[in-house]
PDB file of C-alpha atoms in Angstrom:
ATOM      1  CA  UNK A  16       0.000   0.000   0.000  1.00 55.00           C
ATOM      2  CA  UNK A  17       1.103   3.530  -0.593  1.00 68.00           C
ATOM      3  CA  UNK A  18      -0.118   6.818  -0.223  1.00 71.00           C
ATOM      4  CA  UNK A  19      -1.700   8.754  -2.633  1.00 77.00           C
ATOM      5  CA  UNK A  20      -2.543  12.028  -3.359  1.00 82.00           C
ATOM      6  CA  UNK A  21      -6.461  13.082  -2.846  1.00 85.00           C
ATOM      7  CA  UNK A  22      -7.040  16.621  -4.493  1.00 86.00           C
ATOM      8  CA  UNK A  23     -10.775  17.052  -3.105  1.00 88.00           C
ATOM      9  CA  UNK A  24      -9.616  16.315   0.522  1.00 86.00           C
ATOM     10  CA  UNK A  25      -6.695  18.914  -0.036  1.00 87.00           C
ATOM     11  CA  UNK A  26      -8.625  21.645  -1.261  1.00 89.00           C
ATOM     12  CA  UNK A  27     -11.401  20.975   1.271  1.00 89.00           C
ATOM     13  CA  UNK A  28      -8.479  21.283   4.334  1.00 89.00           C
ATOM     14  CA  UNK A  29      -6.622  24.288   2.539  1.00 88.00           C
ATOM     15  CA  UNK A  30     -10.149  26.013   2.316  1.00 90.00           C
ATOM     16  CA  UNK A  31     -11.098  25.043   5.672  1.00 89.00           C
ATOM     17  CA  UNK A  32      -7.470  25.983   6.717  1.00 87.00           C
ATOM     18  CA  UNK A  33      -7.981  29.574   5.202  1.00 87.00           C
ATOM     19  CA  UNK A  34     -11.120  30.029   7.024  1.00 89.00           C
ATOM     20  CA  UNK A  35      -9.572  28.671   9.937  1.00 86.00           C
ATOM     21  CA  UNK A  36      -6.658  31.681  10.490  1.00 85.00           C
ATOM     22  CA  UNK A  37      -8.691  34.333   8.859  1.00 84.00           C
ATOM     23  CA  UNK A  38     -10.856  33.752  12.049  1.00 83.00           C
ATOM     24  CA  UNK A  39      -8.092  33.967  14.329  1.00 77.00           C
ATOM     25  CA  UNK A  40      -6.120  37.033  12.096  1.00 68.00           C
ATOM     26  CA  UNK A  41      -2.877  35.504  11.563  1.00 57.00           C
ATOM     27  CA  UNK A  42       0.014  36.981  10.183  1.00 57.00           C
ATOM     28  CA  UNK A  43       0.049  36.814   5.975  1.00 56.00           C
ATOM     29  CA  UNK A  44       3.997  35.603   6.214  1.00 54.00           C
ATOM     30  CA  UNK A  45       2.745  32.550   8.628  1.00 66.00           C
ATOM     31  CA  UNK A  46      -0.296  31.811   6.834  1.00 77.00           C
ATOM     32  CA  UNK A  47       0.947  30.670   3.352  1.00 83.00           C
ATOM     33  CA  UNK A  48       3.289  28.062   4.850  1.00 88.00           C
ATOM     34  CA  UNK A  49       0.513  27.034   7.130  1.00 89.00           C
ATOM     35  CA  UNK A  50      -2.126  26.267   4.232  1.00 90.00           C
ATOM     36  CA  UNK A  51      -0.049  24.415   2.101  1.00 92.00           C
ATOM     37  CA  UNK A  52       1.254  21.922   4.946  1.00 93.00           C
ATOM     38  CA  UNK A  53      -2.509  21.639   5.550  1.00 93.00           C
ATOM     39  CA  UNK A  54      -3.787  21.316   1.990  1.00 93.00           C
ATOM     40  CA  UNK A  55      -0.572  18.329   2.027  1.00 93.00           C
ATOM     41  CA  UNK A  56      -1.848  17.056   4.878  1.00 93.00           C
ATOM     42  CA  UNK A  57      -5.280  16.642   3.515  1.00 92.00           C
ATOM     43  CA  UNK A  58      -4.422  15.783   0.139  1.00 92.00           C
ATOM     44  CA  UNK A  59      -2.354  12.419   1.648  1.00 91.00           C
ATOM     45  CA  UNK A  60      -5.224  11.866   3.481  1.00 91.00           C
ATOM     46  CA  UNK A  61      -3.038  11.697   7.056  1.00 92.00           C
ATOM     47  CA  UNK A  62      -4.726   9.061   9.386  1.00 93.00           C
ATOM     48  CA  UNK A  63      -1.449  10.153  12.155  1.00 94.00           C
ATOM     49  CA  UNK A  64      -0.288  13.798  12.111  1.00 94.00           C
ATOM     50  CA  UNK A  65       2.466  14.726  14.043  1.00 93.00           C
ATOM     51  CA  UNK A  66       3.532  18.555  14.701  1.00 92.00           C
ATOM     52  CA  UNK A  67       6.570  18.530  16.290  1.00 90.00           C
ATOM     53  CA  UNK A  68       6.973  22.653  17.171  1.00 86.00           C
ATOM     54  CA  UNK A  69      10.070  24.709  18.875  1.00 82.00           C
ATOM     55  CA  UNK A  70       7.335  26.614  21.021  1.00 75.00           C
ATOM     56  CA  UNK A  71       4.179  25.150  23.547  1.00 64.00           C
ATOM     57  CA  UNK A  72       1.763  28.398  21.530  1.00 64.00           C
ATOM     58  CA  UNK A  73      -0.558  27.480  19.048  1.00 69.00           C
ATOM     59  CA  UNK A  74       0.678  28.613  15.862  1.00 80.00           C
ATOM     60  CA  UNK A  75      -1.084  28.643  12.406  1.00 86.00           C
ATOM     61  CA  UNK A  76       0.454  25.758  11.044  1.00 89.00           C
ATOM     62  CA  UNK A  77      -1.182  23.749  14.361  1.00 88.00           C
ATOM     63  CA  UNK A  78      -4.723  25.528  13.668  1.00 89.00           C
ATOM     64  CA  UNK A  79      -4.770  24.644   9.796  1.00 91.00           C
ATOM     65  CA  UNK A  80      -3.324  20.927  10.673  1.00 93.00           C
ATOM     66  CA  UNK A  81      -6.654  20.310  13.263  1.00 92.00           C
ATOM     67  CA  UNK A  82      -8.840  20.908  10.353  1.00 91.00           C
ATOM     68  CA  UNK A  83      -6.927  18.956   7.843  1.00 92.00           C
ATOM     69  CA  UNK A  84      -6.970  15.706  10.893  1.00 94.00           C
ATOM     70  CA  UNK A  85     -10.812  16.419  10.516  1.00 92.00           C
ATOM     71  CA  UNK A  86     -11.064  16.368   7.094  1.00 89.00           C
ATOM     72  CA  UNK A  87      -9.398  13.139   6.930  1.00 91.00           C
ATOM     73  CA  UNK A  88     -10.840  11.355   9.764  1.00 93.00           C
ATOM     74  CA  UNK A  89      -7.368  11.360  11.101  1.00 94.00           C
ATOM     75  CA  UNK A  90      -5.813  12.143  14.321  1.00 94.00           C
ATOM     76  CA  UNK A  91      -3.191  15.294  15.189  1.00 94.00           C
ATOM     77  CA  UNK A  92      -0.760  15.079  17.838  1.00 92.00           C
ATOM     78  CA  UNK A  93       1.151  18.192  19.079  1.00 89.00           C
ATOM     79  CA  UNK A  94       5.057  17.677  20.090  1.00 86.00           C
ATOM     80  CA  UNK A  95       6.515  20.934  21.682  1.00 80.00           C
ATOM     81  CA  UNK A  96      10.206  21.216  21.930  1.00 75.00           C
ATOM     82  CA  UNK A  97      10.355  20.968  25.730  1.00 68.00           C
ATOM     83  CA  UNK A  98       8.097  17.882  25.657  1.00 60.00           C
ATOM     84  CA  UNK A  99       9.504  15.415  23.575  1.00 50.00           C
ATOM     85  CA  UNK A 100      11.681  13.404  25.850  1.00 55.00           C
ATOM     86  CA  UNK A 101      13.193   9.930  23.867  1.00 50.00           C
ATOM     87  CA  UNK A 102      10.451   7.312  25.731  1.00 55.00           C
ATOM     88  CA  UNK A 103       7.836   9.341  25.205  1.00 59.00           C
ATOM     89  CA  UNK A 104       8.469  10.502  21.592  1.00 58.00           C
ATOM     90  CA  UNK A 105       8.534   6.330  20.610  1.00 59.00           C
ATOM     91  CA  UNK A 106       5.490   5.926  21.510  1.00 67.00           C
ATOM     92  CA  UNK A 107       3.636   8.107  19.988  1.00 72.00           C
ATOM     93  CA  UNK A 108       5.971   8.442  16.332  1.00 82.00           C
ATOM     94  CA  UNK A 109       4.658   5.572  15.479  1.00 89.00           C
ATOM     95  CA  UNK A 110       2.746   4.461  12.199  1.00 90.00           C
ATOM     96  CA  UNK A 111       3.162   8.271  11.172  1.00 92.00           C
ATOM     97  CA  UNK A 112       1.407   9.239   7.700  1.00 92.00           C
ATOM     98  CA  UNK A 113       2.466  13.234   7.547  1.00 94.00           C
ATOM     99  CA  UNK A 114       5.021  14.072  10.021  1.00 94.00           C
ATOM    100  CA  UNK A 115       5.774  18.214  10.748  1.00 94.00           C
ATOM    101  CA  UNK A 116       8.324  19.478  12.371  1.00 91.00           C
ATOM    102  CA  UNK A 117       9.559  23.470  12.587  1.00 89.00           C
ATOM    103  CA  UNK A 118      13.191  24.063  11.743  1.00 86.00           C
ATOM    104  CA  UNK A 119      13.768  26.196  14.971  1.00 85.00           C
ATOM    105  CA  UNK A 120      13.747  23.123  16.920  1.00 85.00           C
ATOM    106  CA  UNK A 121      17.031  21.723  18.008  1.00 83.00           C
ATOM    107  CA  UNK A 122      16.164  18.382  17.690  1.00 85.00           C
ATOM    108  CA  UNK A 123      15.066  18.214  14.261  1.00 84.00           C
ATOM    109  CA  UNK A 124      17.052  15.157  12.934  1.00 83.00           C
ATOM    110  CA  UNK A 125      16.506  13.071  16.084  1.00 85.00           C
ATOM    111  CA  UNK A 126      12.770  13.381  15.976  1.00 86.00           C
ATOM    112  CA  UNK A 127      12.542  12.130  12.371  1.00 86.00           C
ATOM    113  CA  UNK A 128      15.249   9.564  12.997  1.00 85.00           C
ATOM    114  CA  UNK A 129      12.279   8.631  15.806  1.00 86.00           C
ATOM    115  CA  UNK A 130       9.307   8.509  13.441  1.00 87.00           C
ATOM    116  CA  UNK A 131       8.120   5.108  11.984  1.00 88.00           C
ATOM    117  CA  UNK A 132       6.090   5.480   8.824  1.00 89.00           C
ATOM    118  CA  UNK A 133       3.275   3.826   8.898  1.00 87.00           C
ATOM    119  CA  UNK A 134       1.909   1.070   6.230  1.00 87.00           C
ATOM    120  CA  UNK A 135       1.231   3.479   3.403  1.00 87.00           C
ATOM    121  CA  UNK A 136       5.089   5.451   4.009  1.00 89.00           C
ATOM    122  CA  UNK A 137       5.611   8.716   5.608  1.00 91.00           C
ATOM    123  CA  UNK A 138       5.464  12.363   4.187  1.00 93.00           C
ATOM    124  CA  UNK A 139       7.486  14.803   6.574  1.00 92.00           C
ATOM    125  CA  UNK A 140       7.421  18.644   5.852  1.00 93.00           C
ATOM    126  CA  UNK A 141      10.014  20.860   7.792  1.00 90.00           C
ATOM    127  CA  UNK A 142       9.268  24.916   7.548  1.00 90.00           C
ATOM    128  CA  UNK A 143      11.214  27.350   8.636  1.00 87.00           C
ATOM    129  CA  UNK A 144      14.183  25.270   6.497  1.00 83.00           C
ATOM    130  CA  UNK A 145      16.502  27.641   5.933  1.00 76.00           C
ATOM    131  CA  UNK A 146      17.993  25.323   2.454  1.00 65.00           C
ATOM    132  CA  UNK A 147      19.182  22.601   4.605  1.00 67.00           C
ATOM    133  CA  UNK A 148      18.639  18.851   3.940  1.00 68.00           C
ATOM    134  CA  UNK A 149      18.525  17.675   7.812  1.00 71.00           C
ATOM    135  CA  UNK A 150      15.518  16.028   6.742  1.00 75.00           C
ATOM    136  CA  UNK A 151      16.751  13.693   3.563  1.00 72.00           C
ATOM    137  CA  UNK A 152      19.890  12.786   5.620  1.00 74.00           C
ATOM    138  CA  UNK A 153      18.014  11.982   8.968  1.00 74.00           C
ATOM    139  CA  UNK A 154      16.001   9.942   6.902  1.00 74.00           C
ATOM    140  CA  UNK A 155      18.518   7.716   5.307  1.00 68.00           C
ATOM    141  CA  UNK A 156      20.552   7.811   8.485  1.00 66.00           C
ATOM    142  CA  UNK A 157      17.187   6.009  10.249  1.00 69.00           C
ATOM    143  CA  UNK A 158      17.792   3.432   7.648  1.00 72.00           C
ATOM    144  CA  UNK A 159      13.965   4.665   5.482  1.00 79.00           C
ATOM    145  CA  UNK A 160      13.593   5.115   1.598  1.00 81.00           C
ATOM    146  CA  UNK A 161      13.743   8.815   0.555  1.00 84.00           C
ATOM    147  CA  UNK A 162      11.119   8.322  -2.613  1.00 84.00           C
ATOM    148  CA  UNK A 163      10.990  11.786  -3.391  1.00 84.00           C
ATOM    149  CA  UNK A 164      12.680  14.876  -1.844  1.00 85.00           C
ATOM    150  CA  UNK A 165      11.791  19.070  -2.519  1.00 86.00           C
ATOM    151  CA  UNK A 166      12.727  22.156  -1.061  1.00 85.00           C
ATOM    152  CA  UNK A 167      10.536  24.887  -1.322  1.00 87.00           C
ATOM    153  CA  UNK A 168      10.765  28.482  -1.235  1.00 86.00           C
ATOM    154  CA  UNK A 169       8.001  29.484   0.595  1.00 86.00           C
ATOM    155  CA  UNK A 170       8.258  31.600   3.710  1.00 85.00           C
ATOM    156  CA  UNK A 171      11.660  30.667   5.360  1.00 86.00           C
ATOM    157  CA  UNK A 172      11.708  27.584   3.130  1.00 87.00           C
ATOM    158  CA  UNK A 173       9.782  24.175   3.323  1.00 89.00           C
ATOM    159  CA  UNK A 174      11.155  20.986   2.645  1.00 89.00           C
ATOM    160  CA  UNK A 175       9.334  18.042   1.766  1.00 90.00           C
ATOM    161  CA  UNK A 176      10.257  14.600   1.623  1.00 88.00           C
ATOM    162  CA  UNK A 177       8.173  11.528   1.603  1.00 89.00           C
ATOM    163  CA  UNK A 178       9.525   8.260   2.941  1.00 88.00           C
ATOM    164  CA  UNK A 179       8.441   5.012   1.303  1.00 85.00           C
ATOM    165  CA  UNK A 180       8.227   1.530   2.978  1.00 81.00           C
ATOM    166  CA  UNK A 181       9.291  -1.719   1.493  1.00 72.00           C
ATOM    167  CA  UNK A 182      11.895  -2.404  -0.864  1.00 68.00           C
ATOM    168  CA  UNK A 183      13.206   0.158  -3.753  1.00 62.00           C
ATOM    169  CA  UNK A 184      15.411   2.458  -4.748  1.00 60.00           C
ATOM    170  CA  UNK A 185      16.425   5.630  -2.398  1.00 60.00           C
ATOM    171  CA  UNK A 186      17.566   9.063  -3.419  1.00 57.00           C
ATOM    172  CA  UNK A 187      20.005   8.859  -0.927  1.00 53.00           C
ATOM    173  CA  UNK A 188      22.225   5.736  -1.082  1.00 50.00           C
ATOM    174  CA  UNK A 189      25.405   6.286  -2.191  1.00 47.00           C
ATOM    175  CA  UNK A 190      26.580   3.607  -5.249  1.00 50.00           C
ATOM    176  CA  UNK A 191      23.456   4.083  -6.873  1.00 57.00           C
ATOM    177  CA  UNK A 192      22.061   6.328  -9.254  1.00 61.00           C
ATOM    178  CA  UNK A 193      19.161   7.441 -10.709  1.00 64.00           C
ATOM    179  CA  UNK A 194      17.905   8.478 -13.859  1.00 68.00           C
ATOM    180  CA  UNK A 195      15.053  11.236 -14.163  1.00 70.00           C
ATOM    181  CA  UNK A 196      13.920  12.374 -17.791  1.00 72.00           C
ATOM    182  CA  UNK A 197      12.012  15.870 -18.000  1.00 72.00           C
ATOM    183  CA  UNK A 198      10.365  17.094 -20.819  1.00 73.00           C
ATOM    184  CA  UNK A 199      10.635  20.919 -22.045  1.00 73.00           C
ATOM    185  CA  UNK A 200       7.018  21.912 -22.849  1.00 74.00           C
ATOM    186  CA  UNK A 201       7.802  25.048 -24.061  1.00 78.00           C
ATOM    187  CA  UNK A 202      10.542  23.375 -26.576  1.00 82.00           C
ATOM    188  CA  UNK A 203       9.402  19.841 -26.537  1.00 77.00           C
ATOM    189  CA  UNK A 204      12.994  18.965 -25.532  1.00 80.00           C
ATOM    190  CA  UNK A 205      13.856  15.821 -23.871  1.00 77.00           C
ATOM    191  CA  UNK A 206      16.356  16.153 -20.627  1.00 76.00           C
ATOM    192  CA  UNK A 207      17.575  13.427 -18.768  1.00 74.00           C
ATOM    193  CA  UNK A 208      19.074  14.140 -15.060  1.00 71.00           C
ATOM    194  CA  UNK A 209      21.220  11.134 -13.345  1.00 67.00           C
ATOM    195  CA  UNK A 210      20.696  11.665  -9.088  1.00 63.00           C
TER     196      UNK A 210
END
């Protein structure tokens, strides 16, 4: 089983999302990383969201991931920096569908080294990334697949990366490569990339 994408449920949890901060009159900056975790969130259709944040206030990524856990049928568990001690982090990073975590914390590579995707794999998002690829390497340090890995630039940067189960081929290991062929729309030409 894998995950796949659901683009109803993600535009139902970004609108819901939107609705969600405009009520509580959010910053702009935080709000546009904040509804596209949650319209990810939704679109996966996350059964086990986990937002690991630096701080114990709920911030707009937190508000817009509640809604998206509703929309899904899924539940969201909160992780503040000054909570997550190594017993009970285990417990509850386990069978993880979309996993969050803010790049202020300190302990960003040993909560995903923590997290155990679930059946269907593992998305985790980091914002507040600051073009650093904790996330990719924590990952293949943990000994999971990297299937696919982006950095965006929104806000202070998000990176995405979502973790497959079973056997294939990882971004990540070193010996192998892999060969990715994009297509030029505007000039029909043919590019091929070896990772």
């Amino acid at each position: 089983m894998k995950l796949v994408w659901c683009p109803e449920t993600a535009s139902k949890a970004y609108i819901e999302g939107v609705k969600t901060l405009a009520s509580e009159n959010q910053g702009q900056e935080e709000t546009d990383v904040a509804e596209f975790i949650s319209a990810l969130a939704g679109g996966w259709k996350a059964q086990l969201i986990i937002d690991a944040q630096s701080n114990n206030n709920p911030t707009s990524t937190s508000l817009t991931l509640t809604t998206a856990a509703q929309h899904t049928h899924g539940k969201y568990v909160c992780l503040s920096e000054d909570e997550t001690e190594p017993k009970n982090v285990m417990k509850q990073l386990k069978g993880v569908d979309f996993l969050v975590v803010d790049g202020r914390r300190r302990d960003v590579a040993s909560v995903v080294k923590e997290a155990k995707p679930g059946p269907r794999g593992m998305v985790v998002v980091r914002y507040n990334a600051r073009k650093s690829n904790i996330v990719s390497s924590a990952v293949i340090g943990a000994g999971m697949r990297v299937v696919r890995s982006v950095f965006l630039p929104i806000g202070e940067g998000v990176d995405v990366v979502h973790v497959g189960v079973g056997k294939g081929p990882s971004l990540g290991k070193s010996g192998q490569s892999r060969w990715i062929r994009h297509i030029d729309e505007d000039t029909g030409e043919e590019h091929l990339f070896r990772r």
